[in-house]
Every structure is written in structure tokens, then in C-alpha cells.
Coordinates of C-alpha atoms in Angstrom, one line a residue:
X1 CA -68.9 26.2 235.3
X2 CA -65.3 26.9 234.5
X3 CA -63.2 29.6 236.2
X4 CA -63.3 31.8 233.1
X5 CA -67.1 31.9 233.1
X6 CA -67.3 32.5 236.9
X7 CA -64.9 35.4 236.4
X8 CA -67.1 36.8 233.6
X9 CA -70.1 36.6 235.9
X10 CA -68.3 38.4 238.7
X11 CA -67.1 41.1 236.3
X12 CA -70.6 41.4 234.8
X13 CA -72.2 41.8 238.2
X14 CA -69.6 44.5 239.1
X15 CA -70.3 46.2 235.8
X16 CA -74.1 46.4 236.1
X17 CA -73.8 47.4 239.8
X18 CA -71.4 50.2 238.9
X19 CA -73.6 51.4 236.1
X20 CA -76.8 51.4 238.1
X21 CA -75.3 52.9 241.2
X22 CA -73.5 55.5 239.1
X23 CA -76.8 56.5 237.5
X24 CA -78.4 56.6 240.9
X25 CA -75.6 58.9 242.3
X26 CA -75.8 61.1 239.3
X27 CA -79.6 61.4 239.6
X28 CA -79.2 62.2 243.3
X29 CA -76.8 65.1 242.7
X30 CA -77.8 66.3 239.2
X31 CA -79.4 69.4 240.8
X32 CA -75.9 70.8 241.2
X33 CA -76.0 71.7 237.5
X34 CA -78.8 74.2 238.2
X35 CA -76.2 76.3 239.9
X36 CA -74.1 76.7 236.7
X37 CA -71.7 78.4 236.3
X38 CA -71.0 78.1 240.1
X39 CA -70.8 74.3 240.2
X40 CA -67.3 74.6 241.7
X41 CA -68.2 77.2 244.3
X42 CA -67.4 76.0 247.9
X43 CA -71.1 75.5 248.7
X44 CA -71.6 73.3 245.5
X45 CA -68.2 71.6 245.3
X46 CA -69.1 68.4 247.3
X47 CA -72.3 67.8 245.3
X48 CA -70.4 68.3 242.0
X49 CA -67.6 65.9 243.1
X50 CA -70.2 63.3 244.1
X51 CA -71.9 63.7 240.7
X52 CA -68.5 63.2 239.0
X53 CA -67.9 60.1 241.0
X54 CA -71.2 58.7 239.7
X55 CA -70.2 59.6 236.2
X56 CA -66.9 57.8 236.7
X57 CA -68.7 54.7 238.0
X58 CA -70.9 54.7 234.9
X59 CA -67.9 55.1 232.6
X60 CA -65.9 52.4 234.5
X61 CA -68.8 50.0 233.9
X62 CA -68.0 50.1 230.2
X63 CA -64.5 48.7 230.9
X64 CA -65.9 46.0 233.2
X65 CA -68.5 45.0 230.6
X66 CA -65.8 44.6 228.0
X67 CA -63.7 42.5 230.2
X68 CA -66.7 40.3 231.2
X69 CA -67.8 39.9 227.6
X70 CA -64.2 38.9 226.6
X71 CA -64.5 35.9 228.9
X72 CA -67.8 34.5 227.6
X73 CA -69.2 33.7 224.2
X74 CA -72.7 35.2 224.7
X75 CA -73.5 38.8 225.1
X76 CA -77.0 38.0 226.5
X77 CA -75.4 36.2 229.5
X78 CA -73.8 39.4 230.6
X79 CA -76.8 41.6 229.7
X80 CA -79.1 39.4 231.7
X81 CA -77.2 40.4 234.9
X82 CA -78.7 43.9 234.7
X83 CA -81.3 42.9 237.3
X84 CA -78.5 42.4 239.8
X85 CA -77.6 46.1 239.3
X86 CA -81.2 47.1 240.0
X87 CA -81.1 45.1 243.2
X88 CA -78.0 47.0 244.3
X89 CA -79.8 50.3 243.4
X90 CA -82.8 49.2 245.5
X91 CA -80.5 48.6 248.5
X92 CA -78.8 52.0 247.8
X93 CA -82.2 53.7 247.8
X94 CA -83.1 51.9 251.0
X95 CA -79.9 52.7 252.9
X96 CA -78.8 56.1 251.5
X97 CA -82.0 57.7 250.1
X98 CA -84.1 56.1 252.9
X99 CA -86.7 54.9 250.5
X100 CA -89.1 52.1 251.6
X101 CA -88.4 48.6 250.4
X102 CA -91.4 46.4 251.2
X103 CA -92.8 43.0 250.4
X104 CA -93.4 43.9 246.7
X105 CA -89.7 44.9 246.3
X106 CA -88.4 41.8 248.1
X107 CA -90.6 39.6 245.9
X108 CA -89.3 41.3 242.8
X109 CA -85.7 40.9 244.0
X110 CA -86.4 37.2 244.5
X111 CA -87.7 36.8 240.9
X112 CA -84.6 38.6 239.5
X113 CA -82.3 36.3 241.5
X114 CA -84.2 33.2 240.4
X115 CA -84.3 34.3 236.7
X116 CA -80.6 35.3 236.7
X117 CA -79.6 31.9 238.3
X118 CA -81.6 30.0 235.6
X119 CA -80.0 31.9 232.7
X120 CA -76.5 31.4 234.1
X121 CA -76.9 27.8 235.4
X122 CA -78.2 26.4 232.1
X123 CA -75.6 28.2 230.0
X124 CA -73.7 25.9 227.6
X125 CA -70.5 27.0 225.7
X126 CA -71.0 27.9 222.1
X127 CA -69.2 25.1 220.2
X128 CA -68.9 27.2 217.0
X129 CA -67.5 30.3 218.8
X130 CA -68.4 33.8 217.8
X131 CA -68.3 34.5 214.1
X132 CA -68.8 38.2 213.4
X133 CA -69.8 39.5 210.0
X134 CA -70.0 43.3 209.5
X135 CA -72.8 42.9 207.0
X136 CA -75.0 41.3 209.7
X137 CA -74.4 44.2 212.0
X138 CA -75.2 46.7 209.3
X139 CA -78.5 45.0 208.3
X140 CA -79.6 44.6 211.9
X141 CA -78.9 48.3 212.6
X142 CA -80.7 49.3 209.4
X143 CA -83.8 47.3 210.5
X144 CA -83.7 48.8 214.0
X145 CA -83.4 52.4 212.7
X146 CA -86.3 51.8 210.2
X147 CA -88.6 50.3 212.9
X148 CA -87.9 53.0 215.4
X149 CA -88.2 55.7 212.8
X150 CA -91.7 54.5 211.9
X151 CA -92.6 54.3 215.6
X152 CA -91.4 57.9 216.2
X153 CA -93.4 59.1 213.2
X154 CA -96.4 57.2 214.6
X155 CA -96.1 58.9 218.0
X156 CA -96.1 62.3 216.3
X157 CA -99.1 61.5 214.2
X158 CA -101.1 59.9 217.1
X159 CA -99.7 62.3 219.7
X160 CA -99.1 59.5 222.2
X161 CA -96.7 56.7 223.0
X162 CA -93.6 58.9 223.1
X163 CA -92.5 57.7 226.5
X164 CA -92.6 54.1 225.6
X165 CA -90.8 54.6 222.2
X166 CA -88.0 56.8 223.6
X167 CA -87.5 54.4 226.5
X168 CA -87.4 51.5 224.1
X169 CA -84.8 53.3 222.0
X170 CA -82.8 54.0 225.2
X171 CA -82.9 50.3 226.2
X172 CA -82.0 49.3 222.7
X173 CA -79.0 51.6 222.8
X174 CA -77.8 50.0 226.0
X175 CA -78.3 46.5 224.5
X176 CA -76.4 47.6 221.4
X177 CA -73.6 49.0 223.7
X178 CA -73.2 45.5 225.1
X179 CA -73.1 43.9 221.7
X180 CA -70.5 46.5 220.4
X181 CA -68.3 46.0 223.4
X182 CA -68.5 42.2 222.7
X183 CA -67.6 42.8 219.0
X184 CA -64.7 45.1 220.1
X185 CA -63.3 42.2 222.1
X186 CA -63.7 39.8 219.1
X187 CA -61.9 42.1 216.6
X188 CA -59.5 43.8 219.0
X189 CA -58.1 40.8 220.7
X190 CA -56.3 41.1 224.1
X191 CA -54.8 44.2 225.6
X192 CA -55.8 47.7 224.8
X193 CA -56.8 46.7 221.2
X194 CA -60.3 45.8 222.5
X195 CA -60.7 49.4 223.6
X196 CA -58.9 51.4 220.9
X197 CA -61.2 50.5 218.1
X198 CA -64.3 51.8 216.3
X199 CA -66.7 49.3 217.9
X200 CA -65.8 50.1 221.5
X201 CA -66.0 53.9 221.0
X202 CA -69.3 53.5 219.2
X203 CA -70.6 51.4 222.0
X204 CA -69.5 54.1 224.5
X205 CA -71.5 56.6 222.4
X206 CA -74.5 54.3 222.5
X207 CA -74.3 54.4 226.3
X208 CA -74.4 58.2 226.2
X209 CA -77.2 58.1 223.6
X210 CA -79.2 55.9 226.0
X211 CA -78.9 58.7 228.7
X212 CA -80.3 61.3 226.2
X213 CA -83.3 59.1 225.1
X214 CA -84.0 58.1 228.7
X215 CA -84.4 61.8 229.7
X216 CA -86.5 62.5 226.5
X217 CA -88.7 59.6 227.7
X218 CA -89.0 61.2 231.2
X219 CA -90.1 64.5 229.6
X220 CA -92.9 62.6 227.7
X221 CA -94.2 60.3 230.4
X222 CA -94.0 58.7 233.8
X223 CA -91.3 56.7 235.5
X224 CA -93.8 53.8 235.7
X225 CA -93.5 53.5 231.9
X226 CA -89.9 54.6 231.4
X227 CA -87.8 52.7 233.9
X228 CA -89.0 49.1 233.3
X229 CA -89.1 49.7 229.6
X230 CA -85.5 50.8 229.4
X231 CA -84.2 47.9 231.6
X232 CA -86.4 45.3 229.9
X233 CA -85.1 46.3 226.4
X234 CA -81.5 46.2 227.7
X235 CA -82.0 42.6 228.7
X236 CA -84.1 41.4 225.7
X237 CA -82.4 43.2 222.8
X238 CA -78.9 41.6 223.2
X239 CA -80.6 38.2 222.9
X240 CA -82.1 39.3 219.6
X241 CA -78.9 41.1 218.4
X242 CA -76.6 38.1 219.1
X243 CA -78.9 35.8 217.2
X244 CA -79.0 38.1 214.2
X245 CA -75.3 39.1 214.3
X246 CA -73.5 36.1 215.7
X247 CA -76.0 33.4 215.0
X248 CA -76.0 32.4 218.7
X249 CA -79.1 31.5 220.7
X250 CA -79.9 30.4 224.2
X251 CA -81.7 27.3 225.5
X252 CA -85.5 27.7 225.9
X253 CA -85.2 27.5 229.6
X254 CA -82.8 30.4 229.6
X255 CA -85.3 32.5 227.6
X256 CA -87.9 31.6 230.3
X257 CA -85.4 32.7 233.0
X258 CA -84.9 36.0 231.1
X259 CA -88.7 36.5 231.1
X260 CA -88.7 36.0 234.9
X261 CA -86.0 38.6 235.2
X262 CA -88.0 41.1 233.1
X263 CA -91.1 40.4 235.3
X264 CA -89.0 41.1 238.4
X265 CA -87.6 44.3 236.8
X266 CA -91.1 45.6 236.0
X267 CA -92.3 44.9 239.6
X268 CA -89.3 46.4 241.2
X269 CA -89.2 49.6 239.2
X270 CA -92.9 50.3 239.3
X271 CA -93.3 50.2 243.1
X272 CA -94.5 53.4 244.7
X273 CA -91.2 53.9 246.6
X274 CA -89.2 53.9 243.4
X275 CA -91.1 56.4 241.2
X276 CA -89.7 59.7 240.4
X277 CA -91.6 63.0 240.1
X278 CA -93.3 63.0 236.7
X279 CA -93.2 66.8 236.6
X280 CA -95.4 68.2 233.8
X281 CA -95.8 64.9 231.9
X282 CA -99.1 64.7 230.3
X283 CA -101.0 61.3 230.5
X284 CA -101.9 61.5 226.9
X285 CA -98.3 61.4 225.9
X286 CA -97.3 58.3 227.9

């Protein structure tokens, strides 16, 4: 592994840790918005500032993702590090939120570490480099919009499956965010050019869109369905997108490693200690 690739992995890990911890902190203090318009009142100010810190961590993850993607030729290599962020969130839950982390969680963490190591260790540089064609992106987005539109219509007709579909859309938005940050680096070059362009700003909007659809999914179903679906799609979709847009694929053993990561994500995020209150979600809608 060359130094550039190792730097990309370190930045990618920092990005996914910042993103997941930022979301955890925002989730922990989101109740402060129930006090609107008194969020800045003395009794609420600390909670509001902590929530803002979480938001800044999430936003800062976008910059770290872009820098990491600029140092590697495969978006999926960076996206597959999302499991590391979930591990950090598990430790945050254990140490700060005092949630229980048992044998199930440790086993899942082991799977994520093994799968991530396999994906990274067997990576080979792309000899042809990244060749971006706008038409490939447009066609891919068109197909995704069409597929999800049909799925959303189907959930309305059948009156079930909304949680999964909304969570899948959220995960796809996050995967698309990674791809767009990658394209921003390809077309923007070095310096601020990779941030001050249409692709980076669109990727940032996709990240916000993922937040909206994740909450829509929570309104329609349980965390058991939503959390692993969002994170699994965030890992899987960049692999599909980079093949369709850049013509880049991984080795079979790396796809196997990604499957191990997804298995670990599902196990880690469906443990009893990591479920959120489902509120008034109806089982028929999940």
C-alpha cells in the first residue's frame, strides 16, 4: 500500500467516524428543538450548542470524504469504511449513553473489521484511472429515480414497505453523496475547485436529503428495519454507481468482504441495546 492510499484510508475513517458520531450527538440533543423559540435560553443553550457541534461534525465529514476520495481511484473503497464509523458510534453509545455492548455487538464489530480489512487489503490501483462521462451519471440517476418512484407508488398501493423504501432511498442518497464528492474531485482538480462546483454542492444536498428520508423511514417503521437498511445501501450503492459511471469494479474477494461488512452492520444495528423508540409506527407499514 502506498502512502497516498494509507492517507486516504485514515481520512476516510475520520470522515465516517465524524459523520456517525455527529449524527449520534444530534440525535442525543435533538429534543432541544422542542423548546423553540427558546433554544438559546440559558437552560437550553448547552444542549443547543452540543447539537450544533454534532451538525458541524456531520458537515465536516463531507470535506474529509472529499479529500479521501481525491487520494484513491475507487469510491467504494471509502464508502466501505462506513462500518468503522458505526463501531465508533457503538463505543460512543457504551461510554456516553451507557448503552450495553454485549457479545452480539462485539461479534458484529469483529465482522466489520474483518470485512473492511479484506476490502482494503486486496485493493488494486485502477490502471485506466477514472474516466467520468456526464451521460453515464444522468442515465444512472434516471434509472434510480424510476425504480424508486415505482417502489414508492407500490408502497402506497400495498400500504406496506414504506420504512424499507424510504431507508433504501436515504442510503442511496448517502452513496450518491460519496460518488458526487468523488466526481467533484475529478472535475475540480486540486485546491478549492473540488468544493466550489455543482457536483460537490449537489452531493452535500444529497447528504441532507438522506437525513430527511431517514426520518420519514422512522415515521413509517422500526429502527430494526431502518438503520441497517440505510447503512447497507450506503456501502452497496457506491459499488454499483462507480461501475455504471466510471466503469470501475472491485475484485470478487472485495465484494465478499463488503458482504461481511453488511452482515456486521445488520447485526450491530439490530441489537436490543441499539434500537430507538418506534413511537406510533404501525407494523403493517414496516
